[in-house]
Coordinates of C-alpha atoms and ligand atoms in Angstrom, one line a residue:
Chain Q
M809 CA -104.5 3.9 -2.9
S810 CA -107.1 2.2 -5.1
R811 CA -107.2 3.1 -9.0
I812 CA -110.3 5.2 -8.5
L813 CA -108.7 7.1 -5.7
R814 CA -105.7 7.7 -7.9
T815 CA -107.4 9.1 -10.6
L816 CA -109.7 11.2 -8.3
A817 CA -106.9 12.5 -6.1
P818 CA -105.4 15.1 -8.2
W819 CA -108.7 16.8 -8.9
L820 CA -109.5 16.7 -5.1
E821 CA -106.2 18.1 -4.5
G822 CA -106.7 20.8 -6.9
L823 CA -110.0 21.7 -5.6
L824 CA -108.5 21.8 -2.2
L825 CA -105.8 24.2 -3.3
V826 CA -108.7 26.5 -4.7
L827 CA -110.7 26.3 -1.4
L828 CA -107.5 27.0 0.6
A829 CA -106.8 30.2 -1.6
A830 CA -110.4 31.4 -1.2
A831 CA -110.6 30.2 2.5
P832 CA -110.5 33.8 4.0
L833 CA -113.3 35.0 1.6
L834 CA -115.4 31.7 2.0
T835 CA -115.3 32.1 5.9
A836 CA -116.2 35.9 5.8
W837 CA -119.0 35.2 3.6
T838 CA -120.3 32.2 5.7
S839 CA -119.2 34.2 8.9
Q840 CA -117.7 31.0 10.2
P841 CA -114.2 32.0 11.6
F842 CA -113.6 28.2 12.7
W843 CA -113.4 27.3 9.1
L844 CA -110.5 29.7 8.4
D845 CA -108.6 28.4 11.6
L846 CA -109.0 24.8 10.4
A847 CA -107.8 25.8 6.7
T848 CA -104.8 27.7 8.1
R849 CA -103.8 24.8 10.3
L850 CA -104.3 22.3 7.2
T851 CA -102.0 24.9 5.1
I852 CA -99.3 24.9 7.5
L853 CA -99.3 21.2 8.4
A854 CA -99.2 20.6 4.7
I855 CA -96.0 22.6 4.3
A856 CA -94.4 20.5 7.0
A857 CA -95.8 17.3 5.3
A858 CA -94.6 18.4 1.9
A859 CA -91.1 19.0 3.3
L860 CA -91.1 15.5 5.0
N861 CA -92.2 14.0 1.5
L862 CA -89.0 15.2 0.1
V863 CA -86.9 13.0 2.4
L864 CA -89.5 10.2 3.0
G865 CA -91.2 10.1 -0.2
I866 CA -88.7 10.9 -2.9
G867 CA -85.6 10.1 -0.9
G868 CA -87.2 6.9 0.9
L869 CA -85.6 8.0 4.1
V870 CA -88.0 7.4 6.9
S871 CA -87.5 10.3 9.5
F872 CA -89.3 9.7 12.5
G873 CA -88.0 13.0 14.1
H874 CA -89.3 15.7 11.8
A875 CA -91.5 17.4 14.5
A876 CA -88.2 18.4 16.2
F877 CA -87.9 20.8 13.2
L878 CA -91.4 22.1 13.7
G879 CA -90.5 22.8 17.5
I880 CA -87.2 24.5 16.4
G881 CA -89.0 26.8 14.0
A882 CA -91.6 27.7 16.3
Y883 CA -89.2 28.6 19.2
A884 CA -87.3 30.7 16.7
V885 CA -90.4 32.9 16.7
G886 CA -91.4 32.5 20.3
I887 CA -87.9 33.1 22.0
P888 CA -86.9 36.3 19.7
A889 CA -90.6 37.7 20.3
W890 CA -90.4 37.2 24.0
H891 CA -87.2 38.9 24.5
A892 CA -88.3 41.7 22.0
L893 CA -91.2 42.2 24.7
Y894 CA -89.6 41.5 28.0
G895 CA -86.0 42.4 27.4
G896 CA -82.9 40.5 27.9
A897 CA -80.7 38.7 25.3
E898 CA -80.4 41.5 22.9
W899 CA -78.5 39.5 20.4
I900 CA -81.7 37.7 19.6
A901 CA -84.5 39.9 20.7
S902 CA -86.3 40.8 17.6
A903 CA -90.1 41.4 16.4
N904 CA -88.8 41.3 12.8
G905 CA -90.6 38.5 10.9
F906 CA -87.9 38.3 8.4
F907 CA -85.5 37.6 11.1
H908 CA -87.9 35.0 12.9
F909 CA -88.1 33.1 9.6
A910 CA -84.6 33.3 8.7
L911 CA -83.6 32.0 12.2
A912 CA -86.1 29.2 11.9
A913 CA -84.8 28.0 8.4
G914 CA -81.3 28.5 9.5
A915 CA -81.7 26.7 13.0
G916 CA -83.6 24.0 11.2
A917 CA -80.8 23.5 8.6
L918 CA -78.2 23.5 11.2
F919 CA -79.8 20.9 13.3
A920 CA -80.1 18.7 10.2
L921 CA -76.7 19.1 9.3
F922 CA -75.4 18.0 12.7
T923 CA -77.7 15.1 13.3
G924 CA -77.8 14.1 9.6
P925 CA -74.4 12.7 9.1
L926 CA -74.7 10.5 12.1
A927 CA -78.4 9.2 11.2
L928 CA -77.3 8.6 7.6
R929 CA -74.7 6.0 8.7
T930 CA -77.9 3.9 9.5
R931 CA -80.5 2.2 7.4
G932 CA -84.1 1.0 7.7
V933 CA -85.5 0.7 11.2
H934 CA -82.1 2.2 12.5
F935 CA -82.6 5.1 10.7
I936 CA -86.0 5.7 12.1
M937 CA -85.0 5.0 15.7
I938 CA -82.0 7.5 15.5
T939 CA -84.0 10.3 14.0
M940 CA -86.5 9.7 16.6
A941 CA -84.1 9.9 19.3
F942 CA -82.9 13.3 18.0
G943 CA -86.3 14.4 18.0
Q944 CA -86.7 13.5 21.6
M945 CA -83.6 15.3 22.3
V946 CA -85.2 18.5 21.3
F947 CA -88.4 17.7 23.2
Y948 CA -86.1 17.3 26.3
L949 CA -84.1 20.4 25.6
L950 CA -87.4 22.6 25.1
Q951 CA -88.9 21.1 28.2
S952 CA -85.8 22.3 30.3
L953 CA -86.1 25.9 29.1
E954 CA -87.4 27.4 32.3
T955 CA -87.2 31.0 31.1
Y956 CA -89.4 30.1 28.1
G957 CA -92.1 28.2 30.3
G958 CA -90.5 24.9 30.3
D959 CA -93.2 22.2 29.9
D960 CA -95.9 24.6 29.6
G961 CA -94.5 26.4 26.8
L962 CA -94.7 30.1 25.8
T963 CA -97.7 32.2 24.8
I964 CA -96.6 34.7 21.9
D965 CA -97.8 38.1 22.7
T966 CA -96.6 39.8 19.6
R967 CA -96.7 37.8 16.2
S968 CA -93.9 38.3 13.5
E969 CA -94.1 41.8 12.2
F970 CA -93.8 42.3 8.5
P971 CA -93.9 45.5 6.6
L972 CA -97.3 45.8 4.9
A973 CA -98.8 42.8 6.4
N974 CA -100.3 42.1 9.9
L975 CA -100.4 38.6 11.0
D976 CA -102.8 39.5 13.7
D977 CA -105.3 39.5 10.7
P978 CA -106.2 35.7 10.3
A979 CA -106.9 36.2 6.6
Q980 CA -103.4 37.9 6.0
L981 CA -101.7 35.1 8.0
H982 CA -103.5 32.5 6.0
W983 CA -102.8 33.9 2.7
L984 CA -98.9 34.2 3.7
A985 CA -99.0 30.7 4.7
F986 CA -100.7 29.7 1.6
A987 CA -98.2 31.3 -0.5
T988 CA -95.5 29.7 1.6
L989 CA -97.0 26.1 0.8
L990 CA -97.2 27.1 -2.9
A991 CA -93.6 28.1 -3.0
V992 CA -92.4 24.9 -1.2
L993 CA -94.9 22.8 -3.7
L994 CA -93.0 24.6 -6.6
L995 CA -89.6 24.1 -5.2
I996 CA -90.3 20.3 -4.9
W997 CA -92.1 20.0 -8.3
R998 CA -89.1 21.6 -10.0
M999 CA -86.6 19.4 -8.2
R1000 CA -88.3 16.1 -9.0
E1001 CA -87.4 16.8 -12.4
A1002 CA -84.1 18.2 -11.8
P1003 CA -80.7 16.4 -11.4
F1004 CA -81.0 16.4 -7.6
G1005 CA -84.4 15.0 -7.2
L1006 CA -83.7 12.2 -9.8
A1007 CA -80.5 11.4 -7.9
L1008 CA -82.5 11.4 -4.7
A1009 CA -84.9 9.0 -6.0
G1010 CA -82.2 7.0 -7.8
A1011 CA -80.6 6.6 -4.2
R1012 CA -83.9 5.5 -2.8
T1013 CA -84.5 2.4 -5.5
G1014 CA -81.0 1.7 -6.2
E1015 CA -78.5 2.7 -3.8
R1016 CA -75.6 0.3 -4.5
R1017 CA -76.0 1.1 -8.2
M1018 CA -76.0 4.9 -7.7
R1019 CA -72.7 4.6 -5.6
A1020 CA -71.2 2.5 -8.5
L1021 CA -72.2 5.1 -11.0
G1022 CA -70.3 7.7 -9.2
Y1023 CA -72.8 9.5 -6.7
D1024 CA -71.9 10.5 -3.6
V1025 CA -75.3 9.1 -2.1
T1026 CA -74.6 10.2 1.5
R1027 CA -74.1 13.9 0.6
I1028 CA -77.1 13.8 -1.6
R1029 CA -79.3 12.6 1.1
L1030 CA -77.8 15.1 3.6
A1031 CA -78.4 17.9 1.3
A1032 CA -82.2 16.7 0.9
Y1033 CA -82.4 16.3 4.8
V1034 CA -81.0 19.7 5.5
L1035 CA -83.4 21.4 3.0
S1036 CA -86.2 19.5 4.3
G1037 CA -85.3 20.4 7.7
A1038 CA -85.2 24.2 6.9
L1039 CA -88.6 23.9 5.3
T1040 CA -90.2 22.0 8.1
A1041 CA -88.9 24.6 10.6
I1042 CA -90.4 27.1 8.5
A1043 CA -93.8 25.4 8.9
G1044 CA -93.0 25.5 12.7
A1045 CA -92.7 29.3 12.5
W1046 CA -96.1 29.6 10.9
L1047 CA -97.4 27.1 13.6
A1048 CA -96.1 29.5 16.3
N1049 CA -97.6 32.6 14.8
H1050 CA -100.8 30.8 14.0
A1051 CA -101.4 29.4 17.6
A1052 CA -99.7 32.6 19.0
F1053 CA -98.2 29.6 21.4
V1054 CA -95.3 27.4 21.3
S1055 CA -94.6 24.4 23.6
P1056 CA -92.3 21.4 23.7
S1057 CA -95.4 19.1 23.1
M1058 CA -95.1 20.3 19.3
T1059 CA -92.0 18.2 18.9
D1060 CA -93.3 15.1 20.6
W1061 CA -92.5 11.9 18.9
T1062 CA -96.4 11.4 18.1
R1063 CA -96.3 14.6 16.2
S1064 CA -93.6 13.1 14.2
G1065 CA -95.7 10.0 13.4
E1066 CA -98.5 12.3 12.6
L1067 CA -96.3 13.9 9.9
M1068 CA -95.4 10.6 8.7
F1069 CA -98.9 9.5 8.5
M1070 CA -100.0 12.7 6.3
V1071 CA -97.2 12.0 3.8
I1072 CA -97.8 8.1 3.5
L1073 CA -101.7 8.6 3.4
G1074 CA -101.4 11.0 0.5
G1075 CA -99.1 8.7 -1.1
A1076 CA -95.3 9.0 -0.6
G1077 CA -93.4 11.0 -3.4
R1078 CA -96.6 12.5 -4.8
L1079 CA -96.3 16.3 -5.2
L1080 CA -99.7 17.1 -3.8
G1081 CA -100.1 13.8 -1.5
P1082 CA -99.3 16.1 1.5
L1083 CA -102.3 18.2 0.9
T1084 CA -104.7 15.0 1.0
G1085 CA -102.6 13.8 4.1
A1086 CA -102.8 16.9 5.9
A1087 CA -106.6 17.4 5.1
A1088 CA -107.5 13.9 6.3
F1089 CA -105.5 14.5 9.4
V1090 CA -106.9 17.7 10.5
L1091 CA -110.7 16.4 9.6
L1092 CA -109.9 13.1 11.7
E1093 CA -108.6 15.2 14.5
E1094 CA -111.6 17.2 14.5
V1095 CA -114.1 14.5 14.5
L1096 CA -112.5 12.3 17.1
S1097 CA -111.8 15.3 19.4
S1098 CA -115.5 16.0 19.3
M1099 CA -116.3 12.7 20.3
T1100 CA -114.0 12.1 23.1
T1101 CA -111.6 13.8 25.1
Y1102 CA -109.2 10.8 25.3
W1103 CA -108.7 10.5 21.6
H1104 CA -105.0 11.7 21.2
L1105 CA -103.2 8.5 22.4
P1106 CA -105.1 5.8 20.7
F1107 CA -105.3 8.0 17.5
G1108 CA -101.5 8.7 17.5
L1109 CA -100.7 5.1 18.1
L1110 CA -103.0 4.2 15.3
L1111 CA -101.4 6.7 12.8
I1112 CA -98.0 5.5 13.7
L1113 CA -98.6 2.0 13.2
A1114 CA -100.3 2.8 9.9
A1115 CA -97.4 4.9 8.9
L1116 CA -94.8 2.3 9.9
W1117 CA -96.8 -0.5 8.2
Q1118 CA -97.0 1.7 5.0
A1119 CA -93.5 2.4 5.2
G1120 CA -92.6 -1.3 4.9
V1121 CA -91.0 -1.5 8.3
F1122 CA -92.8 -4.7 9.2
S1123 CA -91.9 -6.2 6.0
K1124 CA -88.8 -8.3 5.8
E1125 CA -87.1 -6.2 3.5
G1126 CA -87.2 -3.0 5.4
S1127 CA -87.7 0.4 3.9
S1128 CA -84.0 1.1 2.5
T1129 CA -84.7 -0.9 -0.7
Chain N
M667 CA -47.2 -4.5 -25.1
N668 CA -49.7 -1.8 -23.6
R669 CA -49.0 -0.2 -20.3
P670 CA -50.9 -1.5 -17.2
L671 CA -54.4 0.2 -16.7
L672 CA -55.2 -1.7 -13.4
E673 CA -52.8 -3.3 -10.9
L674 CA -53.6 -5.8 -8.1
M675 CA -50.7 -6.2 -6.0
D676 CA -50.6 -8.9 -3.2
V677 CA -54.3 -8.5 -2.4
H678 CA -55.5 -10.5 0.5
K679 CA -58.9 -10.7 1.9
A680 CA -60.3 -13.2 4.2
F681 CA -64.1 -13.8 5.5
D682 CA -64.3 -15.5 8.8
G683 CA -60.7 -16.8 8.3
L684 CA -61.5 -18.3 4.9
G685 CA -59.4 -16.4 2.3
V686 CA -61.3 -15.4 -0.7
S687 CA -58.3 -13.5 -2.0
V688 CA -55.1 -14.9 -1.3
G689 CA -52.1 -12.9 -2.4
V690 CA -53.6 -11.8 -5.7
H691 CA -51.2 -10.2 -8.2
M692 CA -53.0 -9.2 -11.5
E693 CA -52.8 -6.9 -14.2
V694 CA -55.2 -5.7 -16.8
R695 CA -53.5 -3.7 -19.7
L696 CA -54.8 -0.8 -21.5
G697 CA -57.1 -1.8 -24.3
E698 CA -57.2 -5.5 -23.6
T699 CA -60.2 -7.8 -22.6
H700 CA -59.0 -9.7 -19.7
A701 CA -61.1 -12.8 -18.6
L702 CA -61.1 -13.8 -15.0
I703 CA -62.5 -17.3 -14.8
G704 CA -62.7 -19.8 -11.9
P705 CA -65.4 -22.2 -10.4
N706 CA -68.1 -21.0 -8.4
G707 CA -67.0 -19.7 -4.9
A708 CA -63.3 -19.1 -6.2
G709 CA -63.6 -15.3 -5.1
K710 CA -64.2 -13.6 -8.6
T711 CA -67.0 -11.5 -7.3
S712 CA -65.1 -10.6 -4.1
L713 CA -62.3 -9.7 -6.2
I714 CA -64.3 -7.1 -8.1
D715 CA -65.8 -5.7 -5.0
Q716 CA -62.4 -5.0 -3.9
I717 CA -61.5 -3.4 -7.2
C718 CA -64.5 -1.3 -6.9
G719 CA -64.4 -0.4 -3.5
E720 CA -67.4 -2.3 -1.9
I721 CA -64.9 -4.5 0.0
V722 CA -61.7 -3.3 1.4
P723 CA -58.8 -5.6 1.2
D724 CA -57.1 -6.8 4.2
R725 CA -53.7 -6.4 2.7
G726 CA -52.2 -5.2 -0.7
R727 CA -52.7 -2.5 -3.2
I728 CA -55.0 -1.7 -6.0
V729 CA -53.6 0.9 -8.5
L730 CA -55.7 2.4 -11.3
D731 CA -53.4 4.0 -14.0
G732 CA -50.7 4.8 -11.6
E733 CA -53.1 6.1 -8.9
D734 CA -53.4 4.1 -5.8
I735 CA -57.0 3.5 -5.3
T736 CA -57.1 0.9 -2.4
R737 CA -58.9 3.0 0.2
L738 CA -61.0 5.3 -1.9
P739 CA -64.9 5.0 -1.6
V740 CA -67.0 3.3 -4.4
H741 CA -68.3 6.8 -5.9
R742 CA -64.7 8.2 -6.1
R743 CA -63.4 5.2 -8.0
A744 CA -66.4 5.3 -10.4
R745 CA -65.4 8.8 -11.2
L746 CA -61.9 8.0 -11.8
G747 CA -63.5 5.7 -14.7
L748 CA -64.3 2.2 -13.1
A749 CA -67.5 1.0 -14.3
R750 CA -68.8 -2.3 -13.3
S751 CA -72.1 -4.5 -13.9
Y752 CA -73.4 -6.8 -11.1
Q753 CA -73.7 -10.5 -11.4
I754 CA -76.9 -9.9 -9.7
T755 CA -78.7 -7.2 -11.7
S756 CA -78.6 -3.9 -9.7
L757 CA -80.8 -1.1 -11.2
M758 CA -82.9 1.6 -10.1
D759 CA -86.0 -0.6 -10.2
A760 CA -88.8 1.9 -9.6
L761 CA -87.5 4.5 -12.1
S762 CA -88.0 4.1 -15.7
V763 CA -85.4 2.5 -18.0
F764 CA -84.9 6.2 -19.5
D765 CA -84.2 7.6 -16.2
N766 CA -81.8 4.8 -15.2
A767 CA -79.8 5.6 -18.4
L768 CA -80.3 9.5 -17.5
L769 CA -78.8 8.9 -14.3
A770 CA -75.8 6.9 -15.7
V771 CA -75.1 9.6 -18.2
M772 CA -75.6 12.5 -15.4
A773 CA -73.0 10.9 -13.1
H774 CA -70.4 11.8 -15.4
C775 CA -71.5 15.0 -17.2
G776 CA -73.5 17.4 -15.4
T777 CA -74.1 18.0 -11.6
P778 CA -76.4 16.2 -9.3
W779 CA -76.8 19.7 -7.6
R780 CA -78.8 21.3 -10.1
M781 CA -82.3 21.7 -8.4
F782 CA -84.5 23.5 -10.8
R783 CA -83.7 22.8 -14.5
S784 CA -85.2 19.5 -15.7
A785 CA -82.8 16.7 -16.2
R786 CA -85.1 14.9 -18.7
N787 CA -85.6 18.1 -20.9
D788 CA -81.9 18.6 -21.0
E789 CA -81.0 17.8 -24.6
R790 CA -77.4 16.8 -24.0
L791 CA -78.5 14.3 -21.3
R792 CA -81.2 13.2 -23.1
D793 CA -79.3 12.4 -26.4
A794 CA -76.6 10.6 -24.5
A795 CA -79.2 8.5 -22.7
I796 CA -81.1 7.6 -25.7
A797 CA -77.8 6.6 -27.5
V798 CA -76.6 4.3 -24.8
L799 CA -80.0 2.7 -24.6
A800 CA -79.9 2.4 -28.3
R801 CA -76.7 0.7 -28.2
V802 CA -77.8 -2.3 -25.9
D803 CA -81.2 -2.6 -28.2
L804 CA -83.5 -1.0 -25.5
G805 CA -84.5 1.8 -27.5
D806 CA -88.3 0.5 -27.6
H807 CA -88.5 0.2 -23.7
V808 CA -87.6 3.6 -22.5
E809 CA -90.9 4.3 -20.7
H810 CA -90.9 0.9 -18.8
P811 CA -90.0 0.8 -15.2
A812 CA -86.5 -1.1 -14.9
G813 CA -88.1 -3.4 -12.5
E814 CA -90.7 -4.8 -14.8
L815 CA -88.4 -5.6 -17.6
S816 CA -87.7 -9.3 -18.7
H817 CA -84.4 -10.8 -17.2
G818 CA -82.7 -10.6 -20.6
L819 CA -83.6 -6.8 -21.0
R820 CA -82.6 -6.2 -17.4
R821 CA -79.1 -7.5 -18.3
Q822 CA -79.0 -5.2 -21.3
L823 CA -79.7 -2.2 -19.1
E824 CA -77.2 -3.5 -16.6
L825 CA -74.7 -3.2 -19.4
A826 CA -75.8 0.3 -20.6
M827 CA -75.3 1.4 -17.1
T828 CA -71.7 0.8 -17.3
L829 CA -71.3 2.2 -20.9
A830 CA -72.9 5.6 -20.2
G831 CA -69.9 7.3 -18.6
H832 CA -67.3 6.2 -21.3
P833 CA -65.2 4.4 -18.7
R834 CA -61.7 3.7 -18.7
L835 CA -62.2 0.1 -17.5
L836 CA -65.3 -2.0 -17.9
I837 CA -65.8 -4.6 -15.2
L838 CA -68.5 -7.1 -16.3
D839 CA -69.4 -9.7 -13.6
E840 CA -70.9 -12.7 -15.6
P841 CA -72.9 -10.4 -18.0
M842 CA -74.4 -13.7 -19.6
A843 CA -75.7 -15.2 -16.3
G844 CA -79.2 -16.5 -16.9
L845 CA -79.5 -15.6 -20.6
G846 CA -81.0 -18.1 -23.1
P847 CA -78.8 -19.1 -26.2
R848 CA -80.2 -16.4 -28.3
E849 CA -79.6 -13.6 -25.7
S850 CA -76.3 -14.9 -25.0
A851 CA -75.3 -14.8 -28.7
R852 CA -76.3 -11.2 -28.9
M853 CA -74.5 -10.4 -25.6
V854 CA -71.2 -11.8 -27.2
E855 CA -71.9 -9.9 -30.3
L856 CA -72.3 -6.7 -28.2
L857 CA -69.3 -7.4 -26.1
Q858 CA -67.2 -7.9 -29.3
E859 CA -68.3 -4.4 -30.5
L860 CA -67.2 -3.1 -27.1
K861 CA -63.9 -4.8 -27.0
E862 CA -62.8 -2.5 -29.9
D863 CA -62.7 0.6 -27.9
H864 CA -62.7 -0.6 -24.3
S865 CA -60.6 -2.0 -21.8
I866 CA -62.6 -4.9 -20.2
L867 CA -62.3 -7.1 -17.2
L868 CA -64.6 -9.9 -17.8
V869 CA -65.8 -12.5 -15.5
E870 CA -67.8 -15.3 -17.3
H871 CA -68.7 -18.9 -17.0
D872 CA -69.7 -19.5 -20.6
M873 CA -66.4 -20.7 -21.8
D874 CA -67.0 -20.3 -25.5
A875 CA -67.7 -16.7 -24.9
V876 CA -64.5 -16.2 -22.9
F877 CA -62.2 -17.9 -25.5
T878 CA -63.8 -16.0 -28.3
L879 CA -63.7 -12.4 -26.6
A880 CA -60.5 -12.6 -24.3
D881 CA -56.9 -11.4 -25.1
R882 CA -55.7 -12.9 -21.9
I883 CA -57.3 -15.0 -19.3
S884 CA -56.6 -15.2 -15.4
V885 CA -57.7 -18.4 -13.5
L886 CA -58.7 -17.9 -9.9
V887 CA -59.3 -20.9 -7.9
A888 CA -60.0 -20.8 -4.2
G889 CA -58.9 -17.2 -3.9
R890 CA -55.5 -18.0 -5.7
L891 CA -54.6 -16.8 -9.1
I892 CA -53.0 -20.0 -10.6
A893 CA -52.4 -18.9 -14.0
T894 CA -52.5 -15.9 -16.5
G895 CA -51.9 -16.0 -20.2
T896 CA -53.2 -16.0 -23.6
P897 CA -56.4 -18.2 -24.3
Q898 CA -53.9 -20.9 -25.7
E899 CA -51.5 -20.7 -22.9
V900 CA -54.2 -21.1 -20.4
R901 CA -56.0 -23.9 -22.3
S902 CA -52.7 -26.0 -22.2
D903 CA -51.8 -25.2 -18.6
R904 CA -51.7 -28.3 -16.7
E905 CA -52.8 -27.0 -13.4
V906 CA -55.7 -25.1 -14.9
R907 CA -56.9 -28.3 -16.7
R908 CA -56.8 -30.3 -13.4
A909 CA -58.1 -27.5 -11.0
Y910 CA -60.8 -26.2 -13.4
L911 CA -61.4 -26.8 -17.0
G912 CA -61.6 -30.6 -16.2
E913 CA -64.5 -29.7 -13.8
D914 CA -66.3 -27.6 -16.5
A915 CA -69.1 -30.3 -16.9
D916 CA -69.6 -30.1 -13.4
A917 CA -69.7 -26.4 -13.0
A918 CA -72.2 -26.1 -15.8
Ligands
LIG757 N1 -69.8 -10.6 2.6 C1 -69.3 -11.8 2.7 N2 -69.2 -12.5 3.9 C2 -68.7 -13.7 4.2 N3 -68.6 -14.5 3.1 C3 -68.6 -14.2 1.8 C4 -69.0 -12.6 1.6 N4 -69.0 -12.5 0.1 C5 -68.6 -13.7 -0.2 N5 -68.3 -14.4 0.8 C6 -67.9 -16.0 0.2 O1 -66.6 -15.7 -0.5 C7 -66.5 -17.0 -1.3 C8 -66.2 -16.2 -2.8 O2 -67.4 -15.7 -3.3 P1 -67.6 -15.1 -4.6 O3 -66.6 -14.0 -4.7 O4 -68.9 -14.6 -4.6 O5 -67.1 -16.1 -5.8 P2 -67.4 -16.1 -7.2 O6 -67.8 -15.0 -7.6 O7 -66.0 -16.6 -7.8 O8 -68.5 -17.4 -7.4 C9 -67.7 -17.5 -1.3 O9 -67.4 -18.8 -0.4 C10 -68.7 -16.8 -0.6 O10 -69.6 -17.6 0.4
LIG758 MG1 -69.5 -14.3 -8.6

């Protein structure tokens, strides 16, 4: 980013936060529900991008499979809700929102815990490839779930139920998602200053030295990966509630590329960068889809190239330095 | 005579059939400064890499204070009190000098798992980091990114990284590499101070520095340790003169 943008960005991001906080009021005032829809989508994508920023921006781990966590979180809402409505699988059937979100976070963390150790044995381009492969694994797994719509996905007929809140009300859903975003940003803000965040950043820029100092770099990275997976899955649970629909395409590798694009456009490692990235993405998506119906593939490829280029994949040193 | 702190027993390592360590027996005693010298390519850095765990020997044992560490990962050895500097400076370049020192301090007191309380505002960590930076004359550069320092200052920070944890054994790989005469003189002064309360394994090409600092010297040539002894003994060793010291003019 140029110098002007760099000084301007925090102000714009602050303004964006205010606009997002006030979005339900603004849209009610202008009677343009479409804008609230956009604002909520932006908010949820910003949660996912902030979670990815933790590993990619601070930790320097270019995960190209993060959309898998979105899908895992979304199906952690979709599957219990479906069984709650249509019976079967009592052990998981539930309309309870706390259960949905806990299941999302738990499943996301678990998936990261199992795939992380293998992925973290690799570096640079290999890490990108292996995380992408794990992501595609989830994609095909979800596609094969015929009970839950297979390729076509699953419509969610009852959103997550919370006491005192009703997610069928777009304003309430928006505010709760926004509160989640604030909580995630707060967590990352504290963490960057704390020993854990410092160690994670140290491993990004000086892995060899960090090991020689006595840090178990692999475990620190795994912890960050697991935390990031859980948070991204929570974003996925919000996405499911917002769209009232889940499908395997949420975990497609181009989705992972889009998340990477958001992180990198907003400035990898910057606390509020994911806000800028998500805003730019949502706007681009709107503009392009209004111009042509065939926007998705070229747009996706462009984003991924931009993301990989920015991550230094095409430079000689790779991204792990 | 002090008890041995670090012992290498019959250490072998070959790269593509070429031996970089050939049956190395070596001992660093508690409290001594032990210099390891030898021509370029003799296998000094490779030996350090094996002591610190970046390379696993093909054969032989490495023992630190009675404990076999031959197969421990790098970070575990560091926690046992091995601290090394690299011949090619290895820092967290994107972080500030202060954060580098902070991480070095944190590695030995405190936990990397704390997620909420700031490390930079933790007085205990802060004071320790400032103290170690002051010791290597970097007090004026705390906010600079480590990657933007001059070569000489980077070498000083490299040294600071090893001091922060109050290590049991300091392993220094050519601390004077690339330094000008004045910076070198300052480094020798620093090492002389450190020598008072540290056990040191020192690899260095600067023979004046070696003979000033070392209590004992080992000579490595083509992966073999050909001599170990006091500076006087090594200086007068015929094999050493032939294999190494005679070539000093060429090596420089
Ligand atoms: N990872 C490696 N793979 C293959 N050869 C290596 C490796 N590391 C060092 N060498 C070779 O081992 C020999 C000893 O190198 P080194 O230990 O760096 O010597 P010194 O530090 O004494 O100058 C050199 O010939 C070097 O090229
Ligand atoms: Mg060397």
